[in-house]
Amino acid sequence: MNIEHYKKMIREQGLDENTYILGVDLGTTHSVISYWHQQKNAPEPVDMSNGFGKIPLPSVVQYRKDELDEEWIIGSEALNTYVIFPESTAISFKSLMGSNQVVSLNRQSFTPEELSAKVLRTLLDQIKSMNPKSNLAGIVVSVPYDFDDAAKKATINACHIAGIQEELICLIEEPKAAALTYNYHHPFKSGEKIMVFDFGGGTLDITLFGVEQVTDTEQTLSVLSEGGQAKHGGDVLDEILYGHFLEIIAQKGINLEHLSKENHAEIKMRARETKERLSGTQKIRIPFPFCTPPFVVNMTRDEFESIGLKFIEKTKTLVLKTLQEAYKGAIKAEEIDRVLLEGGSSQMPWIKAMMIQIFQDQNKIYLSDRPALDISLGATIYAAMKMGIHDQIELVTGRQRMNFEVCVPHDIGFEIELGDTKKFYTMISRGTPYRLARRSQVFTIEGDNEDDMTRLSVRILERIHKEQGLDGCSIIGDVEVSGLPKRPSGQTQLKVALSIDEESGTVQGEVEDLGYGNLYSPSGFKQGFIPKRHQKTLVIDER
C-alpha cells in the first residue's frame, strides 16, 4: 500500500495499532526514531537500547570482515568498540553527505549515503522488533536547515537505499521540527518572534520564526532569518580537545609517531567524554593509561571553555549575524520573545550563558528537557499532519493547526561568463518562500557551427557565502541540453526555469525551446530535470 492509500484509510477508519507513522532525526552523533502513539495522541520516542533507557542510537557504523564472514555493527556496540576496531568503524559521516568522499572500512569503500542507510535500517528494524505485525504508512526524515542541495538529495538517496522510498513523505528542516515539538507543549502566541538554536554534533542551525495568527484555529510560522554553519557542531570541539590532548602527550616526552591507530581512537573518545562530562560537573580527571608512563590530566569547565574560546566566540558571532541579516532587515535582540536551545550539544553550560548575555533576559531562554529527542518528535508530529492524523487531534483537543512558510536558505543561480570573468547570477534569492521559489531565464544560443546551436550547457550553483563570490558557492549540478533543432547562430531561445520542491527543499528545473520570434516557431520541446552535483544531468530532445 502507498501513502495515499494509508491517508484514505486513516480518514475513513483512523489509525490501527499495526500502522506506524514515523519521524527520524538522522543525526551526526546520535539518531532517534519516534512514532505516533494512537492512545496518547502524541509522538513517542523508541528506546534503541532494548529497555536500558538510552533512547538515541549512536550514529556509528562498524564493518567487520574475515575470510569466512562479514558483519555490520550499528550503534552502541560499534561506538564502544571503536577504540579496538578504528579501521572498521565510521563516525560523524553525516558531515560528508552530498560530497563525493567515501569512507574506507576494512579496506572497502562506502558512500556516506550507504552508511546513513545502515543507521536508518537499524532504526526501522527496532520498530519491527517492537511489533512484528507493523506496517509503515509514512515517514518524515529531518535535515539541517543549512544542508545544501546535494546533501538533501543524498539524504533522500539514503532513504531509497534503506528501502523506504515509497514510504518517505518528505524531509523536514530540523529547526522546523524543533518548533513543532515546543509548540505542542507551549503554544506560541501571535506576533511572537522565536529563535531556534539547534546545536548538534555536526552542524549549527539558527532560525528565526515569526508567528502569525491566520484564523482562530490556525497559525503560520514564517522564517524571518536563517544562519549558523555546516560543520560547526560539537564534533569541532571534540577535534579541538583531541589536538589539545596530543599537545599534552607530546609535552610528556612521548613521540606522537609511536601512537597506534587504536591510541588515536581512544584519545578522540577521551575528547568526546571530556566535553560531555564537563557539561554536568565543574572538574574531571582524564586518564591516559595507554601512554608510557601512564598519567592523568585534571581539567575544569573554565579550562575547557578557554581551550574552545575561538569556537565559542565564533558561535556568538553566528547568532548576531543571523539577527543582523534577517530577510527583511536587521532584528534586534530585544525583539526576540523566546530562544529554544535544541540538539545534544546545546546542553553545554556556556551556550545558555552566551544566550543570556546576548538577549539580556534569562526567562527568554528555554532548554528542552530532552533536546536530543525533540527533532525526531517534531518530525513525527509533521508526519501525522501530512497523513491527516493531526487534523483529527486538533478537533478533539482544540489545538491550533501550525503551518510553515519556509524560505530558501541560500541564493540559487547560474555561473555566467562576462568577458573573461565568471560570476554568479542569482535566480532565486535567499529568503524566498519555497512556494514562490520559481524563476526562469531565457538563453539565446550562439555558436560557430550548426552543432553548437543544438546544445546548451549550464552550471547551477548555490551561494553559501555571499561575500566570497564564486569561491563561496557550491555546485548543485551541471546540465547539458542537446538534440535541439538546427538553426542559425543567435536564432534559438531556450527558457531554463529553476524551482524548489516544497517537500524536500531541493532544486529542480525545466527546459523549454521558445524558437525565435516570428522566424522560428517553438519545437514543442519541454522537459524537466533534477540536477546532481557529481553527475552531469543530460536533457535530450529525442524526437
XYZ file of C-alpha atoms in Angstrom, residues 16-501:
486
model
C -4.957 0.969 13.687
C -2.425 -0.425 16.161
C -0.264 -2.060 13.489
C 0.065 1.011 11.259
C 3.002 3.282 12.076
C 3.698 6.901 11.242
C 7.346 7.716 11.968
C 9.725 10.642 12.357
C 13.513 10.271 12.229
C 16.309 12.547 13.363
C 19.216 11.225 11.312
C 21.919 12.909 13.359
C 25.686 13.266 13.150
C 26.375 11.882 16.624
C 23.087 10.162 17.510
C 19.908 9.238 15.645
C 16.381 8.930 17.025
C 13.168 7.399 15.704
C 9.704 8.204 17.081
C 6.217 7.030 16.211
C 2.718 8.442 16.556
C 1.163 6.845 19.652
C -2.537 6.498 18.910
C -3.639 6.056 22.554
C -1.638 9.038 23.815
C -2.356 11.140 20.708
C 1.272 12.226 20.826
C 4.689 11.322 19.411
C 6.656 8.714 21.344
C 10.412 8.059 21.006
C 11.640 4.495 20.604
C 14.165 3.106 23.106
C 17.051 1.826 20.989
C 18.776 0.147 23.959
C 16.119 -2.554 24.469
C 14.970 -1.353 27.856
C 18.165 0.202 29.225
C 16.783 3.734 28.852
C 19.211 5.013 26.207
C 16.808 6.181 23.538
C 19.202 7.699 20.951
C 21.163 5.345 18.721
C 24.821 6.366 18.266
C 25.295 7.141 14.553
C 28.255 4.798 14.382
C 28.688 2.044 11.814
C 31.203 -0.797 12.023
C 32.020 -3.282 9.277
C 33.862 -6.420 10.373
C 35.050 -8.949 7.851
C 37.209 -12.062 7.872
C 37.797 -14.898 5.417
C 34.549 -16.642 6.298
C 32.042 -13.983 7.218
C 31.155 -10.315 7.335
C 29.140 -8.439 9.947
C 27.636 -4.957 10.330
C 27.500 -3.492 13.836
C 25.415 -0.350 14.304
C 25.023 1.877 17.340
C 26.312 1.474 20.895
C 28.380 -1.658 20.335
C 30.104 -0.035 17.365
C 30.849 3.078 19.449
C 32.084 1.060 22.435
C 34.481 -0.980 20.283
C 35.692 1.940 18.155
C 38.983 2.038 20.056
C 39.503 -1.679 19.273
C 38.450 -1.542 15.610
C 39.166 2.044 14.447
C 39.810 0.995 10.839
C 36.465 -0.784 10.688
C 34.378 1.975 12.289
C 32.796 5.122 10.840
C 31.674 8.079 12.963
C 30.370 11.554 12.045
C 29.871 10.565 8.387
C 26.748 12.739 8.116
C 29.077 15.706 7.610
C 30.156 14.098 4.299
C 26.624 13.890 2.890
C 26.470 15.450 -0.566
C 30.219 15.167 -1.130
C 31.948 12.633 -3.350
C 34.073 11.386 -0.468
C 33.970 7.745 0.521
C 34.615 6.104 3.873
C 37.049 3.204 3.994
C 36.094 0.384 6.356
C 38.187 -2.762 6.427
C 39.749 -1.789 3.090
C 36.347 -1.419 1.412
C 34.824 1.899 0.354
C 31.319 3.067 1.250
C 29.459 6.286 0.494
C 28.013 8.416 3.320
C 24.539 7.574 1.946
C 25.192 3.840 2.292
C 26.305 4.258 5.904
C 23.350 6.515 6.713
C 21.061 3.876 5.208
C 22.505 1.320 7.647
C 21.551 3.614 10.551
C 18.078 4.176 9.096
C 17.554 0.455 8.602
C 18.573 -0.239 12.220
C 16.056 2.333 13.482
C 13.310 0.794 11.349
C 14.198 -2.736 12.415
C 13.596 -1.702 16.023
C 10.011 -0.799 15.104
C 9.581 -4.248 13.571
C 11.010 -5.898 16.707
C 8.516 -3.924 18.852
C 5.639 -5.108 16.701
C 6.303 -7.848 14.104
C 2.941 -7.035 12.507
C 3.841 -3.364 11.989
C 3.222 -1.664 8.653
C 4.920 1.600 7.748
C 2.389 4.135 6.491
C 4.716 7.112 6.170
C 7.962 8.575 7.458
C 9.493 12.060 7.691
C 13.282 12.435 7.967
C 14.968 15.573 9.291
C 17.852 17.510 7.742
C 19.718 20.616 8.940
C 18.289 23.865 7.530
C 21.787 24.717 6.342
C 22.175 21.481 4.348
C 22.938 22.344 0.744
C 21.045 20.875 -2.191
C 23.421 17.946 -2.700
C 23.260 16.943 0.989
C 19.450 16.949 0.927
C 19.423 14.802 -2.211
C 21.969 12.467 -0.592
C 19.597 12.061 2.382
C 16.758 11.126 0.019
C 19.109 8.618 -1.638
C 19.925 7.115 1.776
C 16.190 6.594 2.306
C 15.999 4.834 -1.065
C 18.930 2.566 -0.164
C 17.224 1.763 3.150
C 14.158 0.649 1.201
C 11.710 3.370 2.224
C 11.476 5.383 -0.983
C 7.736 4.643 -1.239
C 7.047 5.497 2.418
C 9.098 8.728 2.545
C 6.588 11.561 2.930
C 9.132 14.372 2.852
C 12.187 15.868 4.520
C 11.770 18.402 7.322
C 14.254 21.069 8.385
C 15.451 20.437 11.952
C 14.526 23.892 13.354
C 11.032 23.452 11.957
C 10.741 20.078 13.730
C 12.039 21.563 16.989
C 9.500 24.402 16.794
C 6.681 21.883 16.300
C 7.732 19.934 19.396
C 7.963 23.051 21.549
C 4.664 24.425 20.280
C 2.975 21.118 21.044
C 3.587 21.698 24.778
C 3.955 25.504 24.944
C 1.740 27.118 22.278
C 3.160 30.149 20.526
C 1.360 33.496 20.617
C 0.537 35.598 17.599
C 3.175 38.220 16.855
C 5.985 36.435 18.683
C 9.474 36.093 17.238
C 11.139 32.761 18.050
C 14.797 31.796 17.667
C 15.585 28.092 17.346
C 19.238 27.435 18.159
C 19.784 23.851 17.013
C 23.285 22.793 18.005
C 24.067 19.201 17.114
C 27.194 17.154 16.707
C 27.813 18.195 13.116
C 26.008 21.457 12.388
C 24.706 24.649 13.946
C 21.319 25.772 12.636
C 19.944 29.134 13.787
C 16.467 30.014 12.569
C 14.194 32.947 13.388
C 10.451 32.363 13.081
C 7.623 34.879 13.188
C 4.217 33.720 14.439
C 1.136 34.909 12.579
C -2.461 34.128 13.568
C -4.207 33.270 10.284
C -7.580 32.202 11.736
C -8.917 31.416 15.215
C -7.610 27.854 14.870
C -4.618 28.264 12.566
C -1.166 29.813 12.889
C 1.701 30.231 10.421
C 5.377 30.190 11.338
C 7.324 32.203 8.775
C 11.103 32.035 8.560
C 12.489 35.543 9.157
C 16.165 34.633 9.032
C 18.448 31.637 8.829
C 22.026 31.329 9.954
C 24.561 29.074 11.567
C 27.100 26.979 9.739
C 27.587 23.459 8.486
C 30.454 21.652 10.233
C 30.172 23.896 13.292
C 28.875 21.404 15.846
C 30.032 19.580 18.941
C 32.370 17.450 16.825
C 34.535 20.532 16.231
C 35.060 20.898 19.974
C 35.975 17.211 20.087
C 38.657 17.886 17.461
C 39.950 20.900 19.413
C 40.247 18.812 22.579
C 41.829 15.971 20.624
C 44.533 18.362 19.396
C 45.000 19.708 22.940
C 45.473 16.190 24.324
C 48.053 15.406 21.645
C 49.994 18.500 22.748
C 49.894 17.311 26.374
C 51.092 13.844 25.362
C 53.964 15.381 23.366
C 54.890 17.550 26.360
C 55.229 14.359 28.393
C 58.068 13.362 26.063
C 56.051 10.755 24.161
C 56.698 10.532 20.419
C 53.329 11.003 18.697
C 54.517 8.934 15.743
C 54.619 5.917 18.046
C 50.910 6.169 18.841
C 48.842 3.470 17.180
C 45.539 3.993 15.370
C 43.862 2.461 18.404
C 45.592 5.045 20.626
C 44.344 7.894 18.437
C 40.818 6.452 18.531
C 40.974 6.333 22.328
C 42.196 9.951 22.522
C 39.239 11.008 20.354
C 36.867 9.180 22.704
C 38.514 10.892 25.694
C 37.873 14.242 23.971
C 34.177 13.487 23.455
C 33.772 12.193 27.019
C 35.508 15.303 28.412
C 33.146 17.638 26.582
C 30.092 15.689 27.748
C 31.189 15.229 31.378
C 32.109 18.896 31.837
C 28.549 19.813 30.875
C 27.419 18.292 34.169
C 30.305 18.923 36.541
C 32.956 21.570 37.206
C 36.074 19.380 37.252
C 37.102 15.947 35.985
C 40.146 13.667 35.819
C 41.094 12.315 32.387
C 43.245 9.147 32.383
C 45.693 8.207 29.636
C 46.576 4.623 30.643
C 47.898 3.625 27.214
C 50.806 6.076 27.444
C 54.175 5.105 28.867
C 54.268 6.085 31.631
C 50.507 6.449 32.125
C 49.235 9.760 33.519
C 46.078 11.670 34.488
C 45.065 15.194 33.428
C 42.822 17.398 35.575
C 40.533 19.749 33.673
C 37.962 22.267 34.865
C 34.977 23.593 32.928
C 36.640 27.022 32.771
C 39.785 25.468 31.257
C 37.692 23.601 28.686
C 35.921 26.816 27.670
C 39.272 28.602 27.452
C 40.604 25.905 25.103
C 37.499 26.284 22.916
C 37.318 30.093 23.202
C 37.686 30.816 19.474
C 34.915 28.348 18.704
C 32.681 29.907 21.373
C 33.320 33.424 20.047
C 32.530 32.298 16.503
C 29.266 30.761 17.728
C 28.258 34.091 19.260
C 29.149 35.865 16.013
C 26.890 33.477 14.070
C 23.957 34.267 16.394
C 24.440 38.018 15.967
C 24.864 37.605 12.203
C 21.541 35.761 11.976
C 19.824 38.696 13.695
C 21.638 41.258 11.540
C 20.983 39.507 8.211
C 17.243 38.859 8.567
C 15.485 38.692 5.208
C 13.541 41.941 5.686
C 16.102 43.887 7.689
C 18.012 43.506 10.938
C 16.159 42.265 14.026
C 17.250 43.487 17.458
C 17.947 41.007 20.249
C 15.253 42.592 22.421
C 12.669 41.856 19.708
C 13.087 38.087 20.185
C 10.458 36.645 22.542
C 11.761 33.091 23.010
C 15.022 31.269 22.346
C 14.766 27.484 22.046
C 18.002 25.565 22.676
C 17.863 22.278 20.770
C 20.258 19.485 19.856
C 22.520 17.420 22.094
C 25.377 19.950 22.078
C 23.111 22.724 23.368
C 23.386 21.257 26.886
C 26.860 22.729 27.352
C 26.537 25.463 30.031
C 28.388 28.107 28.000
C 25.578 28.052 25.430
C 22.938 29.248 27.887
C 25.346 31.778 29.411
C 26.108 33.170 25.948
C 22.409 33.470 25.115
C 21.645 35.273 28.370
C 24.456 37.705 27.583
C 23.078 38.366 24.075
C 19.370 38.599 24.937
C 19.715 40.049 28.455
C 16.792 38.010 29.790
C 17.152 34.567 31.318
C 13.412 33.936 31.074
C 13.565 34.047 27.267
C 15.945 31.090 27.130
C 14.318 27.669 27.012
C 16.433 24.495 27.259
C 14.442 21.406 26.426
C 14.237 18.596 28.951
C 15.158 16.197 26.146
C 16.961 18.216 23.465
C 18.321 15.097 21.778
C 14.759 13.847 21.126
C 12.886 16.973 20.030
C 13.814 16.829 16.339
C 12.512 13.287 15.975
C 9.346 14.106 17.931
C 8.711 17.150 15.734
C 9.292 15.107 12.577
C 6.658 12.655 13.837
C 4.167 15.449 14.515
C 4.768 16.712 10.976
C 4.300 13.196 9.582
C 0.996 12.975 11.476
C -0.056 16.325 9.992
C 0.830 15.159 6.492
C -1.051 11.863 6.930
C -4.185 13.550 8.283
C -3.886 12.267 11.874
C -3.118 15.643 13.375
C -6.248 17.198 11.902
C -8.306 14.745 13.938
C -6.348 15.533 17.105
C -6.969 19.273 16.670
C -10.709 18.693 16.503
C -10.614 16.726 19.750
C -8.168 18.835 21.769
C -8.744 22.320 20.357
C -5.066 22.677 19.406
C -4.049 25.253 16.818
C -3.038 23.977 13.413
C 0.515 25.025 12.576
C 1.595 25.882 9.036
C 5.073 26.873 7.878
C 6.368 29.439 5.418
C 9.845 28.019 4.884
C 12.335 30.014 2.837
C 15.302 29.244 0.630
C 18.402 29.386 2.900
C 20.921 30.262 0.158
C 20.901 32.104 -3.168
C 20.374 29.768 -6.148
C 21.613 30.722 -9.601
C 23.816 30.164 -12.640
C 27.508 30.532 -13.307
C 27.827 33.021 -16.169
C 30.741 34.478 -18.131
C 31.169 38.238 -18.519
C 34.174 38.647 -20.781
C 36.996 36.737 -19.131
C 35.306 36.711 -15.730
C 32.959 34.119 -14.299
C 30.255 35.397 -11.971
C 27.251 34.188 -10.018
C 23.878 35.194 -11.458
C 21.055 34.995 -8.910
C 17.867 33.214 -9.947
C 16.219 32.517 -6.584
C 17.235 34.778 -3.695
C 17.874 33.721 -0.126
C 14.703 34.297 1.892
C 12.271 33.465 -0.929
C 9.436 31.229 0.365
C 9.515 27.741 -1.145
C 6.052 28.215 -2.658
C 7.252 31.305 -4.571
C 10.696 29.987 -5.445
C 10.427 29.686 -9.205
C 12.171 31.807 -11.825
C 13.120 31.373 -15.453
C 15.884 32.769 -17.639
C 15.900 32.891 -21.447
C 19.199 31.967 -23.118
C 19.970 32.867 -26.738
C 22.260 30.220 -28.205
C 25.146 31.292 -30.394
C 27.857 29.200 -31.993
C 30.339 28.709 -34.795
C 28.525 25.791 -36.440
C 25.168 24.012 -36.554
C 26.147 21.509 -33.860
C 26.837 24.355 -31.436
C 23.260 25.503 -31.973
C 21.771 22.181 -30.864
C 23.051 22.232 -27.292
C 23.393 24.353 -24.190
C 25.425 23.747 -21.038
C 24.613 25.465 -17.743
C 26.104 25.181 -14.268
C 23.690 25.677 -11.365
C 25.195 26.994 -8.123
C 24.186 27.576 -4.528
C 25.821 30.627 -2.939
C 26.645 29.717 0.657
C 28.910 32.677 1.486
C 27.865 35.799 -0.440
C 30.984 37.761 0.409
C 33.255 35.152 -1.220
C 31.889 35.365 -4.789
C 32.186 32.136 -6.771
C 34.522 30.728 -4.118
C 31.592 30.867 -1.696
C 29.378 28.735 -3.962
C 28.765 25.014 -4.055
C 27.774 23.212 -7.242
C 24.204 21.984 -7.463
C 24.816 20.399 -10.841
C 25.930 20.699 -14.446
C 23.127 20.374 -17.006
C 23.641 19.698 -20.700
C 20.736 20.184 -23.105
C 21.171 18.537 -26.505
C 19.212 17.481 -29.568
C 17.760 20.940 -30.210
C 16.621 21.976 -33.704
C 19.378 23.164 -36.045
C 19.001 26.895 -36.572
C 21.334 29.782 -37.442
C 23.523 31.241 -34.703
C 21.670 33.573 -32.379
C 18.245 32.370 -33.523
C 17.389 29.808 -30.836
C 15.991 30.870 -27.499
C 15.810 28.405 -24.653
C 13.981 29.036 -21.387
C 15.541 27.417 -18.305
C 13.408 27.548 -15.154
C 14.544 26.704 -11.614
C 12.243 25.974 -8.682
C 12.289 24.455 -5.204
C 10.426 21.264 -4.366
